Coordinates of C-alpha atoms in Angstrom, one line a residue:
M524 CA 26.9 -41.8 -14.6
T525 CA 30.1 -43.7 -13.7
V526 CA 32.0 -41.6 -11.0
A527 CA 36.3 -41.7 -10.9
T528 CA 37.8 -42.5 -8.0
V529 CA 41.4 -42.4 -6.2
V530 CA 42.7 -45.1 -4.7
G531 CA 46.4 -43.9 -5.2
N532 CA 48.6 -41.4 -3.0
M533 CA 49.6 -38.5 -4.2
E534 CA 47.4 -39.0 -7.2
I535 CA 44.2 -36.7 -8.4
S536 CA 41.4 -37.2 -11.2
L537 CA 40.6 -34.3 -13.4
N538 CA 38.0 -34.7 -16.1
G539 CA 38.4 -38.4 -16.2
V540 CA 42.3 -38.5 -16.4
Y541 CA 44.4 -39.8 -13.6
Y542 CA 47.7 -37.2 -12.7
P543 CA 50.3 -38.0 -10.1
I544 CA 50.8 -34.7 -7.9
A545 CA 54.0 -33.1 -6.3
R546 CA 52.7 -32.1 -2.8
P547 CA 49.4 -32.8 -1.2
V548 CA 46.2 -31.0 -2.5
Q549 CA 45.5 -27.4 -0.6
V550 CA 41.6 -26.7 0.1
V551 CA 40.8 -22.8 0.5
G552 CA 37.3 -21.5 0.9
A553 CA 36.2 -19.5 -2.1
S554 CA 32.6 -18.5 -1.5
Q555 CA 33.3 -14.7 -0.3
Y556 CA 32.6 -11.6 -1.8
P557 CA 36.1 -9.1 -2.0
G558 CA 35.8 -6.6 1.0
K559 CA 34.5 -3.5 0.8
V560 CA 36.0 -0.4 0.0
V561 CA 35.3 2.6 2.0
I562 CA 36.7 6.2 0.6
G563 CA 35.8 9.0 3.1
D564 CA 33.4 8.8 6.5
T565 CA 32.3 5.5 7.1
G566 CA 28.5 4.7 6.5
R567 CA 25.6 2.5 7.8
D568 CA 27.1 0.0 5.0
S569 CA 30.5 0.1 5.8
N570 CA 31.0 -2.8 8.2
P571 CA 32.8 -5.6 6.0
N572 CA 30.5 -8.3 7.7
V573 CA 27.4 -6.8 8.1
S574 CA 24.8 -5.3 5.7
V575 CA 22.1 -2.8 7.0
L576 CA 18.5 -2.2 5.9
A577 CA 17.1 0.5 7.8
L578 CA 13.4 1.3 7.7
S579 CA 12.7 4.9 9.1
N580 CA 10.2 6.6 6.6
W581 CA 6.7 5.1 5.5
Q582 CA 5.3 7.9 3.8
G583 CA 4.8 6.3 0.5
G584 CA 1.8 5.0 1.8
V585 CA 0.1 0.9 2.1
G586 CA 0.0 -1.3 -0.8
L587 CA 3.3 -2.8 -1.5
Q588 CA 3.6 -6.4 -0.5
Y589 CA 7.1 -7.5 -2.0
A590 CA 9.7 -4.8 -1.7
T591 CA 12.4 -4.8 -4.8
E592 CA 15.9 -4.2 -4.7
A593 CA 14.9 -0.8 -6.5
G594 CA 12.6 0.4 -3.6
G595 CA 9.9 -0.1 -1.2
S596 CA 11.2 0.8 2.0
D597 CA 9.1 4.1 2.3
R598 CA 6.1 1.7 1.9
S599 CA 4.0 -0.5 3.9
W600 CA 2.4 -3.8 3.3
W601 CA -0.8 -2.7 5.3
S602 CA -0.9 0.2 8.2
T603 CA -3.8 1.2 10.5
C604 CA -1.4 3.8 11.8
Q605 CA -0.3 7.2 10.6
T606 CA 2.5 7.5 8.6
R607 CA 2.1 10.6 6.9
Y608 CA 5.1 12.1 9.0
R609 CA 8.7 11.8 8.5
N610 CA 10.1 9.1 10.7
H611 CA 7.2 8.9 12.9
V612 CA 4.4 6.0 12.8
L613 CA 1.6 7.1 15.6
L614 CA -1.7 5.6 16.8
P615 CA -4.5 6.2 14.3
R616 CA -6.5 9.0 14.9
L617 CA -9.5 8.6 17.7
A618 CA -12.9 8.1 15.6
T619 CA -16.1 8.7 18.3
L620 CA -19.4 6.8 18.2
T621 CA -22.0 9.0 18.3
A622 CA -25.2 7.7 20.1
A623 CA -27.7 5.6 18.7
S624 CA -30.2 7.4 16.7
G625 CA -33.4 6.1 18.6
V626 CA -34.8 4.4 15.2
T627 CA -35.9 1.5 15.8
G628 CA -35.6 -1.7 13.4
T629 CA -32.6 -2.2 11.0
V630 CA -31.2 1.2 10.1
T631 CA -29.5 2.8 7.3
V632 CA -28.1 6.0 7.4
G633 CA -28.5 7.4 3.8
A634 CA -27.0 10.9 3.9
I635 CA -25.9 13.2 6.6
G636 CA -26.1 17.3 5.9
E637 CA -25.0 20.3 7.2
L638 CA -27.2 23.6 8.3
A639 CA -26.2 26.1 10.5
S640 CA -23.3 24.6 11.4
E641 CA -25.5 21.5 13.0
I642 CA -25.3 18.1 11.8
Y643 CA -28.6 16.4 10.2
G644 CA -28.6 13.0 9.7
A645 CA -31.6 10.8 7.6
F646 CA -31.9 7.5 9.8
N647 CA -33.9 5.6 7.0
T648 CA -36.9 8.1 6.2
S649 CA -36.2 9.5 9.7
V650 CA -34.4 13.5 9.3
R651 CA -32.5 13.8 12.8
K652 CA -30.0 16.4 14.8
Y653 CA -27.7 15.7 16.4
N654 CA -26.5 17.1 19.8
N655 CA -22.9 18.1 20.1
T656 CA -23.0 18.6 23.9
T657 CA -25.2 15.9 24.9
D658 CA -24.2 13.4 22.5
S659 CA -27.7 12.6 21.4
W660 CA -29.5 12.6 18.2
G661 CA -33.0 14.3 18.6
S662 CA -36.6 13.3 18.2
S663 CA -37.5 13.0 14.5
L664 CA -37.6 16.2 12.8
A665 CA -39.3 14.9 9.2
T666 CA -40.2 12.0 7.2
L667 CA -38.9 11.5 4.1
P668 CA -40.8 9.8 0.9
A669 CA -37.9 7.5 0.8
A670 CA -34.6 6.8 2.2
A671 CA -32.0 9.6 1.2
T672 CA -29.6 9.2 -1.6
D673 CA -27.9 12.8 -1.0
A674 CA -28.0 15.6 0.7
I675 CA -26.8 19.1 0.2
T676 CA -26.4 22.6 1.5
F677 CA -26.9 25.6 -0.9
R678 CA -27.8 29.3 -0.9
M679 CA -30.8 30.5 -3.1
G680 CA -32.4 33.8 -3.3
G681 CA -30.9 34.9 -0.3
V682 CA -31.4 31.7 2.2
V683 CA -29.2 28.8 3.2
Y684 CA -31.1 25.1 2.5
L685 CA -30.6 21.8 3.7
A686 CA -31.9 19.2 1.4
F687 CA -32.2 15.6 1.4
A688 CA -32.6 13.8 -2.2
T689 CA -34.3 10.4 -2.4
T690 CA -36.1 8.5 -5.2
G691 CA -39.4 9.4 -3.8
G692 CA -38.5 13.3 -4.0
Y693 CA -36.6 15.7 -2.2
T694 CA -37.0 17.0 1.0
Y695 CA -35.6 20.4 2.5
T696 CA -35.4 23.0 5.0
S697 CA -34.1 26.1 5.9
D698 CA -34.3 26.3 9.7
G699 CA -33.8 22.6 10.6
V700 CA -37.9 22.7 11.9
A701 CA -40.1 23.4 9.0
Y702 CA -39.8 20.7 6.1
T703 CA -41.3 20.7 2.8
D704 CA -41.2 17.6 0.3
D705 CA -41.0 18.0 -3.7
T706 CA -42.3 15.0 -5.8
R707 CA -39.4 15.3 -7.9
D708 CA -37.5 12.1 -7.7
T709 CA -33.7 13.2 -7.4
L710 CA -30.6 10.8 -6.9
Y711 CA -27.7 13.4 -6.7
F712 CA -27.7 16.8 -5.9
T713 CA -25.0 20.0 -7.0
Y714 CA -24.9 23.7 -7.1
W715 CA -23.7 25.6 -10.1
D716 CA -24.7 28.7 -12.0
D717 CA -27.1 30.0 -9.2
R718 CA -29.2 27.0 -9.6
L719 CA -29.7 23.8 -7.7
W720 CA -29.4 20.7 -10.3
G721 CA -30.2 17.2 -9.9
I722 CA -30.6 14.4 -11.5
D723 CA -32.6 11.1 -11.4
N724 CA -32.1 7.3 -11.8
T725 CA -32.7 7.6 -15.5
G726 CA -29.9 10.3 -16.0
L727 CA -32.7 13.2 -16.3
L728 CA -31.2 16.2 -15.3
W729 CA -32.8 19.2 -14.1
Y730 CA -32.3 22.8 -12.5
S731 CA -33.8 25.1 -10.4
T732 CA -33.7 28.9 -9.9
A733 CA -36.5 29.1 -7.3
I734 CA -37.0 26.6 -4.3
G735 CA -39.7 23.8 -5.4
V736 CA -39.9 24.8 -8.9
E737 CA -37.7 22.5 -11.3
T738 CA -37.4 22.9 -15.1
D739 CA -35.9 19.6 -17.1
D740 CA -32.9 19.9 -18.8
A741 CA -30.7 17.1 -20.9
Q742 CA -31.0 13.5 -21.2
L743 CA -28.1 11.1 -20.6
P744 CA -28.1 8.7 -23.4
L745 CA -27.4 5.8 -21.3
P746 CA -29.9 3.3 -19.7
D747 CA -31.7 3.7 -16.2
G748 CA -29.4 3.1 -13.3
S749 CA -26.3 4.3 -15.1
V750 CA -25.4 7.4 -13.3
T751 CA -23.3 7.6 -10.0
A752 CA -22.5 10.9 -9.3
L753 CA -23.3 14.6 -10.5
F754 CA -20.5 16.9 -9.6
T755 CA -18.9 20.5 -11.2
A756 CA -15.1 21.0 -12.7
R757 CA -13.5 22.7 -15.6
D758 CA -13.6 22.1 -18.6
A759 CA -10.5 22.4 -21.3
S760 CA -11.2 26.0 -21.1
G761 CA -10.9 26.6 -18.0
E762 CA -14.7 27.2 -17.0
F763 CA -16.5 25.4 -14.7
I764 CA -19.2 23.3 -15.9
I765 CA -21.5 20.2 -15.0
Y766 CA -20.5 16.4 -15.1
V767 CA -21.9 13.3 -14.7
A768 CA -20.2 10.2 -13.7
T769 CA -21.8 6.8 -15.1
K770 CA -20.6 3.4 -15.2
E771 CA -19.0 3.8 -18.6
G772 CA -17.3 6.9 -18.0
V773 CA -18.2 10.6 -17.2
Y774 CA -20.1 13.2 -19.5
A775 CA -19.9 16.5 -19.8
H776 CA -23.1 18.9 -20.0
D777 CA -23.5 21.2 -22.5
I778 CA -25.8 24.0 -21.5
D779 CA -25.9 25.9 -24.4
N780 CA -27.5 22.8 -26.4
K781 CA -28.8 21.0 -23.3
R782 CA -27.3 17.7 -24.0
F783 CA -24.7 15.9 -22.4
V784 CA -21.2 14.7 -24.2
K785 CA -18.7 12.0 -23.6
T786 CA -15.3 13.1 -22.4
E787 CA -11.8 11.4 -23.0
L788 CA -12.5 9.7 -19.7
T789 CA -14.6 7.0 -21.5
L790 CA -14.4 3.3 -20.0
P791 CA -15.7 -0.2 -20.4
Y792 CA -18.6 -0.6 -18.4
H793 CA -17.9 -1.6 -14.5
P794 CA -20.8 -2.2 -12.1
N795 CA -19.4 0.2 -9.7
G796 CA -17.6 2.7 -12.1
G797 CA -18.0 6.3 -11.1
K798 CA -19.2 5.9 -7.3
G799 CA -18.4 9.4 -5.8
T800 CA -16.6 11.0 -8.4
L801 CA -16.0 14.7 -7.7
R802 CA -13.3 17.4 -8.4
W803 CA -10.4 17.4 -6.3
R804 CA -7.7 20.0 -5.9
E805 CA -6.9 20.6 -9.7
A806 CA -8.6 17.1 -11.5
I807 CA -11.7 14.8 -11.5
R808 CA -11.2 11.5 -9.3
Y809 CA -13.3 8.8 -11.0
P810 CA -13.7 5.7 -8.9
A811 CA -13.9 1.9 -10.8
G812 CA -13.8 -1.1 -8.2
M813 CA -10.6 -0.3 -6.2
G814 CA -9.2 2.0 -8.8
V815 CA -8.9 5.7 -9.1
Y816 CA -8.7 7.9 -12.6
K817 CA -7.4 11.1 -12.2
Y818 CA -8.8 13.2 -15.7
Q819 CA -7.6 16.4 -16.0
A820 CA -8.8 18.2 -19.1
G821 CA -6.7 20.4 -21.1
N822 CA -7.0 22.8 -24.3
N823 CA -4.6 20.1 -26.2
A824 CA -5.2 17.0 -24.6
A825 CA -7.1 15.1 -21.3
V826 CA -4.3 13.9 -19.2
I827 CA -5.7 10.6 -17.2
T828 CA -3.5 8.9 -14.9
L829 CA -3.8 5.9 -12.3
M830 CA -3.8 6.4 -8.6
G831 CA -5.9 3.8 -7.3
L832 CA -5.8 1.4 -4.2
D833 CA -5.6 -1.4 -6.8
R834 CA -2.1 0.0 -8.1
D835 CA 1.4 -2.1 -7.2
D836 CA 0.4 -4.9 -4.6
G837 CA -3.0 -3.7 -3.9
L838 CA -4.8 -4.4 -0.3
P839 CA -4.5 -7.4 2.1
W840 CA -7.7 -9.8 0.7
D841 CA -10.2 -8.8 3.7
K842 CA -9.5 -4.9 3.6
R843 CA -10.5 -5.1 -0.6
G844 CA -13.8 -4.2 -1.6
T845 CA -15.2 -1.1 -3.6
I846 CA -14.7 2.6 -3.6
T847 CA -18.3 3.7 -2.8
Q848 CA -17.5 7.5 -2.2
L849 CA -14.5 9.8 -2.3
V850 CA -14.7 13.0 -0.3
G851 CA -12.2 15.8 -0.4
T852 CA -10.4 17.5 2.5
H853 CA -7.0 19.8 2.9
N854 CA -4.7 17.6 3.1
D855 CA -6.1 13.8 2.0
L856 CA -8.7 12.9 -0.7
L857 CA -10.3 10.4 1.3
A858 CA -11.8 6.8 0.1
I859 CA -14.6 5.3 1.6
I860 CA -14.3 1.4 1.1
A861 CA -17.1 -1.0 1.4
G862 CA -15.6 -4.2 2.4
A863 CA -17.5 -6.1 -0.4
T864 CA -17.5 -6.7 -4.3
T865 CA -21.2 -7.0 -4.2
V866 CA -23.1 -4.3 -6.7
P867 CA -24.9 -1.7 -5.0
A868 CA -28.8 -1.7 -3.8
L869 CA -28.9 1.7 -4.5
N870 CA -26.6 4.1 -6.9
M871 CA -24.0 6.5 -5.7
F872 CA -24.9 10.2 -5.2
D873 CA -23.2 13.8 -4.9
G874 CA -23.6 17.0 -3.1
S875 CA -21.7 19.0 -0.4
A876 CA -22.1 22.3 1.5
M877 CA -21.9 25.0 -1.5
G878 CA -20.6 22.1 -3.2
S879 CA -20.0 18.7 -3.5
H880 CA -20.3 15.1 -1.8
Q881 CA -21.2 11.3 -2.7
A882 CA -21.9 7.9 -0.9
A883 CA -24.2 5.1 -1.6
V884 CA -26.2 2.5 0.4
I885 CA -24.8 -1.3 -0.7
E886 CA -25.7 -4.6 0.5
P887 CA -24.1 -6.0 3.3
A888 CA -21.0 -8.5 2.3
T889 CA -17.4 -10.0 3.7
G890 CA -14.2 -8.1 4.6
Y891 CA -13.7 -4.8 6.6
S892 CA -15.0 -1.1 5.7
T893 CA -12.1 1.4 5.7
I894 CA -11.5 4.9 5.2
M895 CA -8.2 5.6 3.3
G896 CA -6.6 8.7 2.5
W897 CA -4.6 9.4 -0.8
D898 CA -1.7 13.0 -0.4
D899 CA -0.2 12.7 -3.9
K900 CA 2.4 10.3 -2.4
G901 CA 0.8 7.1 -1.1
W902 CA -2.6 5.6 0.7
E903 CA -2.9 6.1 4.6
T904 CA -5.6 4.4 6.6
K905 CA -7.9 6.5 8.4
W906 CA -10.2 4.3 9.7
L907 CA -11.0 0.6 9.7
G908 CA -14.1 -1.0 10.7
G909 CA -14.4 -3.6 13.3
L910 CA -17.7 -5.6 11.6
S911 CA -16.9 -7.7 8.7
G912 CA -19.7 -7.2 6.4
K913 CA -21.1 -3.9 7.3
S914 CA -20.8 -0.9 4.8
I915 CA -20.1 2.4 4.9
S916 CA -23.2 4.4 3.7
F917 CA -22.3 8.3 3.7
A918 CA -19.6 10.3 4.8
C919 CA -18.8 14.1 5.0
V920 CA -16.3 16.7 6.0
S921 CA -17.8 19.4 7.9
Y922 CA -16.9 22.9 10.4
A923 CA -20.2 22.1 12.3
Y924 CA -19.7 23.0 15.8
S925 CA -16.6 25.2 14.7
T926 CA -14.4 21.9 14.6
Y927 CA -12.8 20.3 11.4
R928 CA -14.3 16.8 10.9
L929 CA -15.4 14.2 8.9
W930 CA -18.7 12.4 9.7
W931 CA -19.5 8.9 8.5
A932 CA -22.3 6.3 8.9
H933 CA -21.4 2.5 9.5
N934 CA -24.0 0.0 10.7
G935 CA -26.7 2.2 11.4
R936 CA -24.3 4.6 13.5
V937 CA -22.7 8.1 12.6
Y938 CA -19.0 8.2 13.8
Y939 CA -16.7 11.2 13.5
M940 CA -13.2 12.0 13.5
P941 CA -11.4 15.5 13.7
L942 CA -9.3 16.4 10.9
S943 CA -6.4 18.6 10.5
A944 CA -6.5 21.7 8.0
D945 CA -2.8 21.8 7.7
M946 CA 0.0 19.6 7.9
I947 CA 1.7 19.4 11.6
N948 CA 4.7 18.5 13.8
P949 CA 2.8 15.4 15.9
T950 CA 5.4 15.8 18.7
E951 CA 4.6 19.7 19.0
V952 CA 0.7 19.1 19.4
T953 CA -0.5 18.1 22.5
D954 CA -4.4 17.5 22.2
F955 CA -4.4 14.7 19.3
A956 CA -7.0 12.3 20.4
Y957 CA -5.7 9.0 19.5
A958 CA -7.4 5.4 19.0
A959 CA -6.1 2.8 21.9
T960 CA -4.0 0.4 18.9
G961 CA -2.8 0.3 15.7
E962 CA -1.0 -2.1 13.6
H963 CA 1.8 -1.7 11.0
I964 CA 3.4 -4.3 8.7
T965 CA 6.5 -3.7 6.4
P966 CA 6.6 -5.4 2.7
W967 CA 8.5 -8.5 2.4
F968 CA 12.2 -8.0 2.0
N969 CA 14.5 -10.0 -0.4
L970 CA 16.9 -6.8 0.0
G971 CA 17.7 -7.4 -3.8
Q972 CA 19.5 -10.5 -3.5
I973 CA 17.8 -13.9 -4.2
E974 CA 20.9 -15.7 -5.2
V975 CA 22.7 -16.2 -1.6
D976 CA 21.3 -16.9 1.5
K977 CA 20.8 -14.6 4.6
L978 CA 21.4 -14.4 8.3
A979 CA 19.2 -11.9 10.5
I980 CA 21.7 -10.9 13.1
R981 CA 20.2 -8.1 15.3
V982 CA 17.0 -6.0 15.3
R983 CA 17.4 -1.9 16.3
A984 CA 14.4 0.4 16.9
D985 CA 14.3 3.7 17.8
A986 CA 11.2 5.0 19.6
H987 CA 10.0 7.8 22.4
E988 CA 6.7 8.8 24.4
T989 CA 7.0 5.3 25.5
S990 CA 5.9 3.9 29.0
S991 CA 4.6 0.6 30.6
T992 CA 1.3 2.0 29.3
E993 CA 2.2 3.7 25.7
T994 CA 4.3 0.4 23.9
I995 CA 5.3 -1.0 21.0
S996 CA 5.4 -4.6 20.3
L997 CA 7.5 -5.8 17.4
D998 CA 7.7 -9.1 15.4
Y999 CA 9.0 -10.6 12.5
G1000 CA 8.3 -13.1 9.6
T1001 CA 10.4 -15.1 7.3
N1002 CA 10.0 -16.5 4.1
L1003 CA 6.5 -15.7 3.1
T1004 CA 4.3 -17.4 5.7
E1005 CA 1.7 -15.7 7.5
G1006 CA 3.3 -16.7 11.1
W1007 CA 5.2 -13.8 13.7
T1008 CA 8.0 -14.4 15.8
A1009 CA 7.7 -11.6 18.7
M1010 CA 11.1 -9.8 19.4
G1011 CA 9.5 -7.8 22.5
T1012 CA 7.8 -4.8 23.9
I1013 CA 9.3 -1.6 24.1
T1014 CA 8.2 0.4 27.2
S1015 CA 11.2 2.8 27.4
D1016 CA 12.5 5.6 25.0
G1017 CA 16.0 5.1 23.0
I1018 CA 16.9 2.5 20.9
T1019 CA 16.2 -1.2 21.6
T1020 CA 18.6 -3.4 20.6
Y1021 CA 16.9 -7.3 19.6
T1022 CA 19.6 -10.2 18.9
L1023 CA 18.1 -13.1 16.9
P1024 CA 16.3 -15.2 17.7
T1025 CA 17.4 -14.3 21.6
S1026 CA 20.1 -12.9 23.6
A1027 CA 20.3 -16.4 25.1
N1028 CA 20.8 -18.0 21.7
P1029 CA 22.6 -15.8 19.3
V1030 CA 23.1 -17.6 16.6
G1031 CA 20.5 -15.2 13.8
V1032 CA 18.1 -16.2 12.0
D1033 CA 18.5 -17.7 8.4
F1034 CA 15.9 -15.9 6.0
R1035 CA 15.1 -15.4 2.0
W1036 CA 12.6 -12.7 2.6
I1037 CA 11.9 -10.9 6.2
R1038 CA 9.2 -8.8 7.4
F1039 CA 8.1 -6.6 10.5
R1040 CA 5.2 -5.8 12.7
A1041 CA 5.1 -3.1 15.0
T1042 CA 1.9 -3.2 17.2
L1043 CA 1.4 0.0 19.2
A1044 CA -0.9 0.9 22.3
R1045 CA -1.8 3.2 24.4
G1046 CA -2.8 3.5 27.6
S1047 CA -6.8 5.5 29.4
T1048 CA -4.9 8.5 28.4
T1049 CA -6.4 9.2 24.9
T1050 CA -3.7 12.2 23.8
L1051 CA -0.7 10.1 24.6
S1052 CA 0.5 7.8 21.4
P1053 CA 4.1 6.0 21.3
H1054 CA 6.9 7.2 18.5
L1055 CA 8.5 4.7 16.4
H1056 CA 11.3 6.5 14.2
N1057 CA 13.1 3.5 12.9
I1058 CA 13.7 -0.4 12.8
T1059 CA 16.8 -1.3 11.5
L1060 CA 17.9 -4.6 10.6
E1061 CA 21.7 -6.1 10.5
W1062 CA 22.1 -9.1 8.4
R1063 CA 24.8 -11.3 6.7
K1064 CA 25.1 -12.5 3.1
K1065 CA 25.7 -16.1 3.9
L1066 CA 27.1 -17.7 0.1
S1067 CA 26.8 -21.0 -0.6
V1068 CA 30.3 -23.2 0.8
K1069 CA 32.2 -23.3 -2.3
W1070 CA 36.0 -24.5 -2.1
G1071 CA 38.7 -24.2 -4.2
Y1072 CA 41.8 -26.6 -4.5
A1073 CA 45.5 -25.9 -5.5
V1074 CA 47.3 -28.5 -7.0
T1075 CA 50.5 -29.1 -8.7
I1076 CA 51.0 -31.8 -11.0
D1077 CA 54.0 -33.8 -11.8
L1078 CA 54.5 -34.5 -15.3
S1079 CA 58.1 -36.0 -14.8
K1080 CA 57.0 -39.4 -15.8
E1081 CA 54.3 -41.8 -17.2
H1082 CA 51.4 -42.0 -14.9
K1083 CA 48.5 -45.3 -15.6
G1084 CA 49.6 -45.2 -19.6
N1085 CA 49.8 -41.6 -20.5
T1086 CA 52.6 -39.9 -21.0
P1087 CA 53.7 -36.6 -19.9
E1088 CA 52.8 -35.1 -23.6
Q1089 CA 49.3 -37.0 -23.6
M1090 CA 48.6 -35.6 -19.9
R1091 CA 49.2 -32.1 -21.0
V1092 CA 47.2 -32.3 -24.1
A1093 CA 44.3 -33.8 -22.0
L1094 CA 45.5 -30.4 -19.2
K1095 CA 44.7 -28.2 -21.9
T1096 CA 41.5 -30.0 -22.5
A1097 CA 40.2 -29.9 -19.4
I1098 CA 41.3 -25.9 -19.2
S1099 CA 39.6 -24.8 -22.1
A1100 CA 36.5 -26.7 -21.5
K1101 CA 33.3 -24.5 -21.6
T1102 CA 31.6 -26.7 -18.8
F1103 CA 32.4 -27.7 -15.2
V1104 CA 35.3 -30.6 -15.2
E1105 CA 34.9 -33.3 -12.7
F1106 CA 37.7 -33.3 -10.2
T1107 CA 38.1 -35.8 -7.3
Y1108 CA 41.4 -37.3 -4.8
R1109 CA 39.0 -39.5 -2.9
D1110 CA 38.3 -43.4 -3.2
D1111 CA 34.5 -42.6 -3.2
S1112 CA 32.3 -44.2 -5.6
T1113 CA 29.1 -42.5 -4.4
G1114 CA 30.5 -39.1 -5.8
A1115 CA 30.2 -37.5 -2.5
H1116 CA 33.7 -36.3 -2.8
T1117 CA 33.7 -35.1 -5.9
S1118 CA 33.2 -31.9 -7.2
Y1119 CA 32.9 -30.0 -10.4
V1120 CA 35.3 -27.1 -10.9
D1121 CA 36.2 -24.7 -13.4
V1122 CA 40.1 -24.6 -14.2
E1123 CA 41.8 -21.5 -13.4
Q1124 CA 45.2 -19.8 -12.9
P1125 CA 47.3 -22.1 -14.8
Q1126 CA 51.3 -22.0 -14.4
G1127 CA 54.0 -24.5 -14.8
V1128 CA 57.5 -25.3 -15.9
E1129 CA 58.1 -27.3 -19.0
N1130 CA 61.1 -28.6 -20.8
T1131 CA 61.9 -27.8 -24.5
G1132 CA 62.1 -30.2 -27.6
H1133 CA 60.6 -33.7 -27.4
D1134 CA 61.0 -33.4 -23.7
F1135 CA 57.4 -32.6 -22.4
R1136 CA 58.3 -33.5 -19.0
G1137 CA 57.7 -30.6 -15.9
M1138 CA 55.7 -29.1 -13.4
E1139 CA 51.8 -28.0 -13.7
S1140 CA 49.9 -25.4 -11.0
L1141 CA 46.6 -25.2 -11.1
V1142 CA 43.7 -23.7 -9.1
L1143 CA 40.4 -25.7 -9.4
V1144 CA 37.3 -24.1 -8.1
E1145 CA 33.7 -25.1 -7.6
K1146 CA 31.2 -23.2 -8.8

């Protein structure tokens, strides 16, 4: 395309027509927003030159990678820290690894049970009791007929029993010393209507009113290997009944007709569907992969909602896997996640102390196993395994040894972690035991304006309980890249300010997207943790450079073959153009000094009659 050039003095070219001008072109910057209007007291965004992103509450949980203009400041992409407390990010709870069991070879803990306020574990086929005082597992108390798939504590005939389920039968004890084997194959247990109930791999349900004597009941109308959990929950009338979770949804037990009936939660086949299904609070929670269905039966209609870890953006790739168990606590529904997507070697199972808990043994795979907690607001990471490809095989909640704890098995060893029975203020508790480190990563923020360039100026962080050993390191990342830029380490309480990129070079950091990472660490004292209260970013909107040109066109005489009348007609064409028009006042055939403008604010002086002479003032604005 041929570009117009201007070689004469006091001349411009507009929309391909040359015009004489009465005075030099006036050039002004046109790329700016109007000033902010502040009514009443000032707020964090009242500064006319700086905008603010304030992050102070992360109770919305993990799983949001990209925050939008509509929200996301209460979420994190990934965090191993405690985020349940408003305006607090803390180190995670300390998990304790118990002593090795003493069982040789490759060990899998199939189930963990409780009897008389003591913990028992099934290591392969060896049952052993934990000594909470000496941190040791004693000698083998019993040899199971096969690897355990479930454990339950129940009362029958006035006697409290602990039973381990296996595919070769189930084994029970009332004192932890003498054990009896029953040959009835059992994958999962539950206790209901003063009866012990069990189900096997074929889906055949049985019950027992006297220990060691079983009666067949209902047969699940699905192929072998379909059952993934056995539990109790309310039906539409509000009565408790038995349910079976399967790879195709949930079936209800019809005790009067000794049959299973499909519920509204009927789903397409999923190889991991229903593993660890249970009732928590008011509804059934059914996992499938990383998803969780909340199912609540009602008189008129069932209500099904989604609340899983696959919502929004999911989890980082190396934290994804399969939910193999759900465990209920006072404050959280815990999801036990195997860092894998492989099909389990054994099915899930269900049981509990006077109730139900579930677990499974799955084949090794890649990824890190995790324990996540849901509190009806969001998901929080409770524990992250340190070994890739090692799955959690069982988890349960117990008040054994007069301490409320979560117990779980990972890589052949048993861990425990203290739990809270209520919500607490972490600043008022001095006996919390914290892990050594924790990582907290915010979502990516585009601050709702992709159309403008943005300049990060300063980052302020408010923290307390920090010291030379209890520290918080802060980093930032930009523009969707994986790398991080360190800002510094906080070792003293109060507000710490970081000028970007450095205090020695305070020119700011250009960004389209930005995120932050906080790494918390403590010293040797386990009851100390740094507290991060907020992160505040001060940034400025940087509009693309646009120019405005004020010109006064002299229409007093003919110019380059055009009469004043012809030039006026050409000006009206330029003013009414539906597209931008070409404008230049320089001699440059490359187009480097050519602008494409809107013609605005026409204002002029015209003679009357047949005299078209006069002056015309225009503002030409780049778009």
